[in-house]
Amino acid sequence: MSKILYVVIPCYNEEEVLPLTKKALKTKMETLIKEKKISKDSKVMFVNDGSKDKTWDLIEAYHHEDPLFVGVKLSRNKGHQNALLAGLMTAKKYADITISMDADLQDDINVIDKMLAENELGSEIVYGVRSSRKKDSWFKRFSAESFYKLMRIMGVEVIFNHADCRLMSKRTLDELENFPEANLFLRGIVPLIGFKTSIATYDRNERQAGESKYPLKKMLAFAWDGITSFSVKPLKMITTLGFIMLFISIIMIIYTIIVKILGNTVDGWAFIMLSIWFIGGVQLVSVGLIGEYVGKIYSETKHRPRYIIEKELN
Ligand code: UDP
Ligand code: MG
């Protein structure tokens, strides 16, 4: 028996692109159903993230015209990550597998076939990875790729060039539900779930219509959220910096003593010099130490699951 697939699409002010997306997905889904790759109960789920334009009216109209399309309406704009989560958690009540993608058709929808094939081979999570970004503007490409690199440096485990286009099985969605954190950064959480995973590559297209809903300001906020929700490295950096200061203060002690002996100093100079470096170092180490505890408290408050059991032989 073929599986029920829900394609989950968060939409924020997407009235311009939605008609194109709907058409493309209808053709795709009908083909997949005909080829028996997915069940006939499969759906496309649009999540309206508090759009201010006619997005929701369109979703309602699509649903009345064709039961393939279903919709979820959030009470207000909650941001891409929350809208996506809302869609996934609603879809998992009915679906065996979900695939999330953006409303603007930037992710080539033929990746669905690849993802389903990987799922057939046993992967419970399939990450969509952009094989090229030729169509993105220079700035978008640069900022996006720096983002993934920075995340790595900061010790956050993310898949390079994977955005939120991914297949997830119902089981992995049930596990996702156990991550109750408020600052949602799905790209960081999903790899923590584990299970058998794989990658499906696709070409990234241009946005089909409308404008990007991720201006630079939102992008920076998103990256900052990703780092501070997943890594205590910035806190640890304070401690490191403190030790460097203390080390410099040792060098300064030697230097100051030498200069003092040579007698080229004003009264009190040595004392002030040493104090500045030494106290600076001590203070930074202390702040870093407090940071260590804050980091621990922070990870405790996230109440993340400590482990996830994949199989039990009994
Ligand atoms: N989106 C959303 N809520 C928001 C902002 C964006 O649901 O507050 C959706 C948007 O409709 C789209 C997806 O998130 O489906 C990705 O946005 P966009 O394509 O504008 O981002 P970009 O590809 O430019 O990074
Ligand atoms: Mg886009």
XYZ file of C-alpha atoms and ligand atoms in Angstrom:
340
model
C 0.000 0.000 0.000
C 1.403 3.386 -0.911
C 1.971 6.008 1.749
C -0.045 9.124 2.405
C 2.096 12.166 1.602
C 1.372 15.679 2.824
C 3.294 18.475 1.150
C 3.403 21.304 3.695
C 3.849 24.853 2.452
C 4.060 27.929 4.679
C 2.709 31.022 2.935
C 3.110 34.626 3.932
C 1.696 37.189 1.503
C 2.084 34.813 -1.405
C -0.992 35.720 -3.510
C 1.194 36.369 -6.530
C 2.938 33.026 -6.623
C 0.259 30.773 -5.144
C -1.671 30.153 -8.396
C 1.546 28.928 -10.051
C 2.489 26.774 -7.080
C -0.954 25.251 -6.943
C -0.888 24.366 -10.632
C 2.565 22.832 -10.533
C 1.817 20.785 -7.441
C -1.504 19.559 -8.757
C 0.168 18.089 -11.829
C 2.958 16.608 -9.728
C 0.652 15.044 -7.143
C -1.717 13.607 -9.730
C 1.191 11.968 -11.547
C 2.567 10.525 -8.326
C -0.857 9.178 -7.377
C -1.331 7.661 -10.829
C 2.090 6.012 -10.642
C 1.038 4.635 -7.240
C 4.065 6.226 -5.611
C 1.791 7.859 -3.051
C -1.703 7.155 -1.764
C -4.704 8.892 -3.304
C -5.378 10.398 0.120
C -2.243 12.523 -0.186
C -2.661 16.288 0.116
C -1.028 19.626 -0.373
C -1.315 21.638 2.841
C -0.965 25.406 2.678
C -0.302 27.145 5.981
C -1.331 30.758 5.965
C 1.052 32.588 8.267
C -1.134 35.616 8.976
C -0.909 36.994 5.442
C -2.176 40.517 4.891
C -3.133 39.897 1.264
C -5.578 37.450 -0.366
C -3.498 34.334 0.328
C -6.070 32.735 2.620
C -8.969 33.460 0.231
C -7.029 31.650 -2.479
C -6.332 28.666 -0.224
C -10.031 28.427 0.653
C -10.998 28.607 -3.002
C -8.494 25.865 -3.930
C -9.849 23.635 -1.193
C -13.441 24.011 -2.386
C -12.490 23.365 -5.948
C -10.265 20.358 -5.286
C -9.957 18.198 -2.133
C -6.268 17.681 -2.927
C -5.670 21.071 -1.318
C -6.096 21.631 2.391
C -5.305 24.643 4.514
C -4.337 25.763 7.985
C -4.713 29.365 9.046
C -2.612 30.796 11.841
C -4.236 33.497 13.948
C -1.456 35.951 13.050
C 2.013 36.111 11.535
C 4.311 33.860 13.512
C 7.235 33.512 11.127
C 8.298 30.835 8.693
C 9.607 28.322 11.261
C 6.501 28.397 13.433
C 4.191 28.253 10.425
C 6.070 25.243 9.129
C 5.905 23.499 12.493
C 2.174 24.189 12.745
C 1.689 22.610 9.326
C 3.842 19.573 10.090
C 2.145 18.908 13.423
C -1.287 19.149 11.796
C -0.269 17.022 8.828
C 1.171 14.222 10.928
C -2.310 13.392 12.190
C -3.214 12.204 8.714
C 0.030 11.557 6.879
C 2.641 8.796 6.804
C 5.232 11.171 5.413
C 5.485 14.939 4.910
C 7.580 17.039 2.592
C 8.025 20.707 3.424
C 8.865 23.316 0.829
C 8.547 27.034 0.187
C 5.590 28.588 -1.577
C 7.691 30.277 -4.243
C 8.752 27.141 -6.192
C 12.405 27.998 -5.640
C 12.940 24.396 -4.658
C 12.512 22.269 -7.777
C 9.402 20.164 -7.104
C 10.923 17.196 -8.935
C 12.937 16.712 -5.763
C 9.746 15.086 -4.416
C 10.384 12.021 -6.595
C 13.955 11.746 -5.343
C 12.857 12.110 -1.754
C 10.185 9.450 -2.108
C 12.748 7.108 -3.641
C 15.090 7.666 -0.681
C 12.200 7.074 1.687
C 11.456 3.773 -0.073
C 15.047 2.788 0.668
C 14.387 3.324 4.351
C 15.365 6.917 5.065
C 13.044 8.564 7.563
C 14.432 12.035 7.005
C 15.579 13.199 3.567
C 17.308 16.582 3.441
C 16.829 18.609 0.286
C 20.186 20.133 -0.599
C 20.709 22.857 -3.166
C 23.282 21.664 -5.646
C 23.855 25.112 -7.075
C 22.826 28.625 -6.339
C 23.556 30.087 -9.744
C 20.130 31.685 -9.924
C 20.458 33.420 -6.573
C 21.834 36.925 -6.506
C 25.487 37.254 -5.569
C 24.536 38.745 -2.245
C 21.992 36.079 -1.355
C 24.441 33.336 -2.211
C 27.263 34.916 -0.262
C 25.147 35.635 2.796
C 23.503 32.221 2.773
C 26.755 30.307 2.393
C 28.489 32.399 5.058
C 25.554 31.569 7.278
C 26.149 27.820 7.000
C 29.886 28.264 7.535
C 29.386 30.452 10.590
C 26.993 27.911 12.049
C 29.627 25.212 11.646
C 32.318 27.328 13.288
C 29.961 27.978 16.155
C 29.477 24.264 16.604
C 25.904 23.956 15.365
C 25.323 20.788 13.389
C 23.578 21.886 10.189
C 23.488 20.339 6.725
C 25.297 22.615 4.260
C 22.950 24.325 1.790
C 19.902 22.603 3.197
C 17.036 24.947 3.956
C 13.656 23.739 5.066
C 12.906 21.503 2.129
C 12.825 18.032 3.628
C 10.946 14.791 3.890
C 10.060 13.550 7.349
C 8.279 10.370 8.363
C 5.476 10.390 10.888
C 7.744 8.759 13.452
C 10.357 11.514 13.205
C 7.620 14.160 13.445
C 6.405 12.532 16.654
C 9.939 12.930 17.985
C 10.119 16.526 16.754
C 7.087 17.249 18.891
C 9.179 16.406 21.964
C 11.404 19.432 21.380
C 9.325 22.096 23.099
C 11.655 25.034 22.511
C 10.210 28.432 21.817
C 13.039 29.756 19.625
C 12.467 27.432 16.761
C 15.327 26.653 14.397
C 14.249 23.502 12.613
C 17.476 23.076 10.644
C 19.288 22.642 13.916
C 16.720 20.453 15.660
C 16.023 17.925 12.914
C 19.599 16.537 12.806
C 19.324 15.951 16.572
C 16.455 13.519 15.966
C 18.647 10.968 14.231
C 17.258 7.853 12.470
C 18.295 6.833 8.974
C 18.708 9.962 6.888
C 19.843 10.832 3.400
C 20.166 13.717 1.009
C 18.357 14.594 -2.214
C 19.947 17.314 -4.326
C 18.117 19.758 -6.530
C 18.736 22.958 -8.421
C 17.507 26.112 -6.832
C 15.398 28.229 -9.137
C 14.465 31.836 -9.082
C 11.439 32.889 -7.128
C 8.528 32.440 -9.536
C 6.641 35.555 -8.489
C 6.406 38.015 -5.626
C 9.242 39.143 -3.389
C 11.430 37.438 -0.837
C 9.875 37.434 2.618
C 13.337 37.190 4.136
C 14.949 40.613 3.990
C 18.484 40.957 5.363
C 17.231 41.991 8.777
C 15.136 38.837 9.183
C 17.982 36.716 7.826
C 20.431 38.077 10.388
C 17.913 37.588 13.172
C 17.415 34.017 11.969
C 21.160 33.285 11.961
C 21.552 34.830 15.391
C 18.686 32.715 16.681
C 20.255 29.617 15.185
C 23.563 30.220 16.902
C 22.273 31.278 20.274
C 19.709 28.464 20.417
C 22.174 25.726 19.595
C 25.572 26.730 20.780
C 27.154 27.908 24.008
C 30.364 28.595 22.135
C 29.988 32.392 22.351
C 29.933 32.021 26.143
C 32.985 29.790 26.096
C 34.770 32.354 23.944
C 34.599 34.802 26.868
C 36.516 32.373 29.069
C 39.138 31.850 26.365
C 39.496 35.581 25.940
C 39.942 35.958 29.705
C 42.772 33.440 29.760
C 44.446 35.215 26.860
C 44.253 38.461 28.864
C 45.801 36.778 31.897
C 48.573 35.406 29.711
C 49.243 38.874 28.329
C 49.301 40.196 31.894
C 52.142 37.789 32.719
C 54.120 39.147 29.782
C 53.274 42.666 30.955
C 54.531 41.864 34.472
C 57.897 40.847 33.077
C 58.012 43.841 30.761
C 57.003 46.250 33.523
C 59.596 44.864 35.947
C 62.319 45.229 33.328
C 61.319 48.801 32.516
C 61.072 49.587 36.235
C 64.563 48.202 36.908
C 65.936 50.241 34.037
C 64.357 53.163 35.855
C 62.580 54.828 32.935
C 59.214 54.979 34.687
C 56.968 57.555 36.247
C 55.835 56.793 39.803
C 52.847 54.446 39.900
C 53.089 53.437 36.226
C 54.006 49.827 36.916
C 51.199 49.417 39.399
C 48.539 50.790 37.035
C 49.798 48.803 34.042
C 49.684 45.533 35.927
C 46.309 46.235 37.451
C 44.687 46.944 34.104
C 45.749 43.701 32.483
C 45.400 41.490 35.472
C 41.986 42.741 36.561
C 40.761 42.644 32.951
C 41.777 39.007 32.678
C 40.297 38.028 36.023
C 37.035 39.727 35.183
C 36.688 38.039 31.815
C 37.465 34.618 33.240
C 34.835 35.224 35.917
C 32.220 36.340 33.426
C 33.051 33.282 31.325
C 32.637 31.071 34.378
C 29.202 32.517 35.067
C 28.517 32.046 31.355
C 29.238 28.331 31.689
C 26.504 28.034 34.270
C 24.116 30.227 32.300
C 24.750 27.947 29.319
C 23.895 24.902 31.422
C 20.733 26.522 32.754
C 19.831 27.460 29.208
C 20.137 23.938 27.879
C 18.216 22.589 30.864
C 15.326 24.951 30.256
C 14.971 23.728 26.693
C 13.783 20.347 27.979
C 15.089 18.555 24.953
C 14.723 14.779 24.964
C 17.884 13.131 26.270
C 17.640 10.216 23.876
C 15.373 8.766 21.235
C 14.954 5.017 20.873
C 14.784 3.850 17.309
C 14.261 0.121 17.867
C 13.856 -2.274 20.713
C 14.364 -6.015 20.382
C 12.179 -7.787 22.852
N 7.199 32.719 5.146
C 6.276 32.562 6.175
N 6.216 33.497 7.172
C 7.056 34.586 7.209
C 8.012 34.722 6.173
C 8.061 33.777 5.170
O 5.517 31.597 6.184
O 6.930 35.387 8.132
C 7.263 31.708 4.068
C 7.139 32.240 2.665
O 5.798 32.393 2.291
C 7.856 31.180 1.856
C 8.920 30.691 2.803
O 8.543 31.132 4.109
O 7.013 30.087 1.539
C 10.302 31.191 2.447
O 10.303 32.579 2.245
P 11.042 33.285 1.026
O 10.918 32.459 -0.210
O 10.537 34.670 0.918
O 12.539 33.289 1.543
P 13.870 33.203 0.626
O 13.711 32.039 -0.303
O 13.977 34.497 -0.085
O 14.963 32.988 1.632
Mg 12.213 31.706 -1.521
